[in-house]
Amino acid sequence: MQENVSLQPYNTFGVEAEARYFTEIHTPEELKAAINFSSSRALKTLLLGGGSNILLTGDFDGLAIRLNLKGISEQPDGANHILVTAQAGENWHEFVMYCLEKSYGGLENLALIPGNVGTCPIQNIGAYGTEIRDVFVRCNVLNLNTMETEDFDLEKCRFGYRDSIFKQEGKGQYIILSVTFRLTTQNHSIKTEYGAIRGELSNAGITEPTIHDVARAVIHIRKSKLPDPKETGNAGSFFKNPTIPLPQFEELQIRFPHIQGYPNGDAVKVPAGWLIEQCGWKGKQIGNVASHPLQALVIINATGQATGKEIFDFSTLIIDSVREKFGIELEREVNII
Ligand SMILES: Cc1cc2nc3c(=O)[nH]c(=O)nc-3n(C[C@H](O)[C@H](O)[C@H](O)COP(=O)(O)OP(=O)(O)OC[C@H]3O[C@@H](n4cnc5c(N)ncnc54)[C@H](O)[C@@H]3O)c2cc1C
């Protein structure tokens, strides 16, 4: 147990914030001991995975726990599938690469997403037409009310767009210890229809892509479009793409003929990046914070000196201007601490 520890290395925004207490855990027993330490002193607890989806808006007057549970195990599941279980502290991209090396299919479109395996169910991570729920079987969690472990299956997780029970009524009540995925061992389902994947593959002269080709294409596209947190502090998309009722979308179409929208049940999903760009934010910098010049949805720690409060205030200005221009309320995707 360490005291007054800087959390700057543990968040991809690279903002400075101190934790009153800090510990790294490697086993479920160490985790239980840390939780006991925290509850016996009535401390708040902050779980840290890769720190790529949090914004620390000030010092944390509690116990920050960095989860370092490691290990991967496999179990065959019929002729065409395998169940792969990874512990929460495994790095997500390294896990995707591990599966690709073994030619297990299902995660290739999710390559290069920062963060850890244990966090992937929390917002049902997704990219390039795939979400974690497409391959999710169960996660094993520590229930903080009972201090017992239990399994959450697909139904119990109630996955939605960048959403799950862990962001809703289960928030703060469970620690995800491991996640099990059902992947294909042959007859892989290749998804190339989303984003620039097809163009990327055809540029490389690939007409019948493998899962490895798809992963390479995704990695190449992501590297060209998104800032690397090691160089420029950021947490990926700062806002969710809002879903609005069809009549509201049709009314906006009259005023803004170029507005983009994708049908989502009875409603329409509108790209938040487009809305933000239309409000003039793309590439705009205020003090130490900016909207990324290539992707307005990504807020960056432009000078490396930004505080979490500055970034939060910047995001509020964006929300205000999108509301004023379009009457749409943006919701932050990043967890505000
Ligand atoms: C450049 C960049 C690109 C990104 N692209 C994408 C993308 O394409 N798609 C996408 O979905 N996301 C994307 N993200 C967001 C981020 O990568 C994911 O949300 C990722 O799952 C966060 O993992 P993490 O381990 O870093 O979470 P952290 O930031 O460490 O934690 C996130 C939240 O979960 C809590 N938490 C951490 N571990 C646990 C646990 N084991 N049990 C319970 N709660 C826990 C934390 O307290 C916090 O509230 C991107 C981020 C960056 C920086």
PDB file of C-alpha atoms and ligand atoms in Angstrom, residues 12 46-54 67 88 113-116 118-120 122-127 162 174-176 222 226-227 229 234-236 333 335 337, ligand 1:
ATOM      1  CA  THR A  12      -3.947   8.040 -21.090  1.00  0.00           C
ATOM      2  CA  LEU A  46     -11.030   3.614  -7.897  1.00  0.00           C
ATOM      3  CA  LEU A  47     -10.255   0.682 -10.167  1.00  0.00           C
ATOM      4  CA  LEU A  48      -7.606   1.250 -12.780  1.00  0.00           C
ATOM      5  CA  GLY A  49      -7.255  -0.862 -15.899  1.00  0.00           C
ATOM      6  CA  GLY A  50      -5.316   0.764 -18.733  1.00  0.00           C
ATOM      7  CA  GLY A  51      -6.697   4.196 -17.733  1.00  0.00           C
ATOM      8  CA  SER A  52      -7.781   4.844 -21.334  1.00  0.00           C
ATOM      9  CA  ASN A  53     -11.402   5.670 -20.596  1.00  0.00           C
ATOM     10  CA  ILE A  54     -11.173   7.888 -17.522  1.00  0.00           C
ATOM     11  CA  LEU A  67      -5.633  -4.604 -11.481  1.00  0.00           C
ATOM     12  CA  ALA A  88      -8.754  -8.776 -16.211  1.00  0.00           C
ATOM     13  CA  ILE A 113      -8.168  -0.562 -28.829  1.00  0.00           C
ATOM     14  CA  PRO A 114      -6.288   0.591 -25.715  1.00  0.00           C
ATOM     15  CA  GLY A 115      -7.082  -0.767 -22.262  1.00  0.00           C
ATOM     16  CA  ASN A 116      -7.361  -4.095 -20.502  1.00  0.00           C
ATOM     17  CA  GLY A 118     -11.297  -6.699 -17.652  1.00  0.00           C
ATOM     18  CA  THR A 119     -12.708  -3.379 -18.788  1.00  0.00           C
ATOM     19  CA  CYS A 120     -13.961  -4.416 -22.219  1.00  0.00           C
ATOM     20  CA  ILE A 122     -18.044  -2.186 -19.143  1.00  0.00           C
ATOM     21  CA  GLN A 123     -18.804  -0.152 -22.235  1.00  0.00           C
ATOM     22  CA  ASN A 124     -19.165  -3.125 -24.599  1.00  0.00           C
ATOM     23  CA  ILE A 125     -16.145  -1.914 -26.578  1.00  0.00           C
ATOM     24  CA  GLY A 126     -16.694  -1.751 -30.270  1.00  0.00           C
ATOM     25  CA  ALA A 127     -15.081  -0.732 -33.531  1.00  0.00           C
ATOM     26  CA  ARG A 162     -21.095   1.634 -25.311  1.00  0.00           C
ATOM     27  CA  TYR A 174     -18.692  -5.384  -9.278  1.00  0.00           C
ATOM     28  CA  ILE A 175     -15.057  -5.885 -10.140  1.00  0.00           C
ATOM     29  CA  ILE A 176     -14.562  -7.870 -13.333  1.00  0.00           C
ATOM     30  CA  ARG A 222      -6.498   3.358 -36.574  1.00  0.00           C
ATOM     31  CA  LEU A 226      -6.318   8.375 -34.038  1.00  0.00           C
ATOM     32  CA  PRO A 227      -3.694  10.074 -31.884  1.00  0.00           C
ATOM     33  CA  PRO A 229      -1.901   8.365 -26.275  1.00  0.00           C
ATOM     34  CA  ASN A 234      -6.438  11.435 -25.046  1.00  0.00           C
ATOM     35  CA  ALA A 235      -9.112   8.857 -24.235  1.00  0.00           C
ATOM     36  CA  GLY A 236     -10.389   8.128 -27.746  1.00  0.00           C
ATOM     37  CA  GLU A 333     -18.414   8.294 -23.102  1.00  0.00           C
ATOM     38  CA  ASN A 335     -15.778   7.981 -17.141  1.00  0.00           C
ATOM     39  CA  ILE A 337     -13.672  10.623 -11.833  1.00  0.00           C
TER      40      ILE A 337
HETATM   41  C1  LIG B   1      -6.775   6.228 -28.682  1.00  0.00           C
HETATM   42  C2  LIG B   1      -7.993   5.550 -28.095  1.00  0.00           C
HETATM   43  C3  LIG B   1      -8.867   4.879 -28.920  1.00  0.00           C
HETATM   44  C4  LIG B   1      -9.997   4.215 -28.396  1.00  0.00           C
HETATM   45  N1  LIG B   1     -10.820   3.554 -29.248  1.00  0.00           N
HETATM   46  C5  LIG B   1     -11.904   2.903 -28.771  1.00  0.00           C
HETATM   47  C6  LIG B   1     -12.772   2.172 -29.659  1.00  0.00           C
HETATM   48  O1  LIG B   1     -12.541   2.101 -30.872  1.00  0.00           O
HETATM   49  N2  LIG B   1     -13.845   1.550 -29.118  1.00  0.00           N
HETATM   50  C7  LIG B   1     -14.122   1.593 -27.786  1.00  0.00           C
HETATM   51  O2  LIG B   1     -15.126   0.988 -27.383  1.00  0.00           O
HETATM   52  N3  LIG B   1     -13.325   2.264 -26.923  1.00  0.00           N
HETATM   53  C8  LIG B   1     -12.230   2.920 -27.381  1.00  0.00           C
HETATM   54  N4  LIG B   1     -11.418   3.621 -26.530  1.00  0.00           N
HETATM   55  C9  LIG B   1     -11.765   3.676 -25.101  1.00  0.00           C
HETATM   56  C10 LIG B   1     -11.043   2.611 -24.244  1.00  0.00           C
HETATM   57  O3  LIG B   1      -9.978   2.049 -24.943  1.00  0.00           O
HETATM   58  C11 LIG B   1     -11.984   1.483 -23.817  1.00  0.00           C
HETATM   59  O4  LIG B   1     -13.109   2.016 -23.150  1.00  0.00           O
HETATM   60  C12 LIG B   1     -11.308   0.473 -22.904  1.00  0.00           C
HETATM   61  O5  LIG B   1     -12.151  -0.639 -22.690  1.00  0.00           O
HETATM   62  C13 LIG B   1     -10.935   1.078 -21.564  1.00  0.00           C
HETATM   63  O6  LIG B   1     -10.134   0.125 -20.884  1.00  0.00           O
HETATM   64  P1  LIG B   1      -9.181   0.529 -19.682  1.00  0.00           P
HETATM   65  O7  LIG B   1      -8.674  -0.763 -19.111  1.00  0.00           O
HETATM   66  O8  LIG B   1      -8.173   1.502 -20.115  1.00  0.00           O
HETATM   67  O9  LIG B   1     -10.247   1.201 -18.699  1.00  0.00           O
HETATM   68  P2  LIG B   1      -9.988   2.275 -17.536  1.00  0.00           P
HETATM   69  O10 LIG B   1      -9.942   3.630 -18.153  1.00  0.00           O
HETATM   70  O11 LIG B   1      -8.859   1.861 -16.693  1.00  0.00           O
HETATM   71  O12 LIG B   1     -11.345   2.111 -16.711  1.00  0.00           O
HETATM   72  C14 LIG B   1     -12.604   2.475 -17.252  1.00  0.00           C
HETATM   73  C15 LIG B   1     -13.664   2.389 -16.139  1.00  0.00           C
HETATM   74  O13 LIG B   1     -13.805   1.028 -15.694  1.00  0.00           O
HETATM   75  C16 LIG B   1     -13.475   0.895 -14.297  1.00  0.00           C
HETATM   76  N5  LIG B   1     -12.747  -0.383 -14.201  1.00  0.00           N
HETATM   77  C17 LIG B   1     -11.478  -0.654 -14.599  1.00  0.00           C
HETATM   78  N6  LIG B   1     -11.213  -1.960 -14.467  1.00  0.00           N
HETATM   79  C18 LIG B   1     -12.334  -2.542 -13.966  1.00  0.00           C
HETATM   80  C19 LIG B   1     -12.696  -3.883 -13.616  1.00  0.00           C
HETATM   81  N7  LIG B   1     -11.842  -4.905 -13.772  1.00  0.00           N
HETATM   82  N8  LIG B   1     -13.925  -4.118 -13.102  1.00  0.00           N
HETATM   83  C20 LIG B   1     -14.811  -3.105 -12.945  1.00  0.00           C
HETATM   84  N9  LIG B   1     -14.532  -1.809 -13.266  1.00  0.00           N
HETATM   85  C21 LIG B   1     -13.311  -1.532 -13.779  1.00  0.00           C
HETATM   86  C22 LIG B   1     -12.649   2.132 -13.985  1.00  0.00           C
HETATM   87  O14 LIG B   1     -12.735   2.479 -12.614  1.00  0.00           O
HETATM   88  C23 LIG B   1     -13.277   3.177 -14.882  1.00  0.00           C
HETATM   89  O15 LIG B   1     -14.460   3.697 -14.334  1.00  0.00           O
HETATM   90  C24 LIG B   1     -10.265   4.272 -27.003  1.00  0.00           C
HETATM   91  C25 LIG B   1      -9.372   4.952 -26.166  1.00  0.00           C
HETATM   92  C26 LIG B   1      -8.248   5.575 -26.694  1.00  0.00           C
HETATM   93  C27 LIG B   1      -7.278   6.269 -25.769  1.00  0.00           C
END
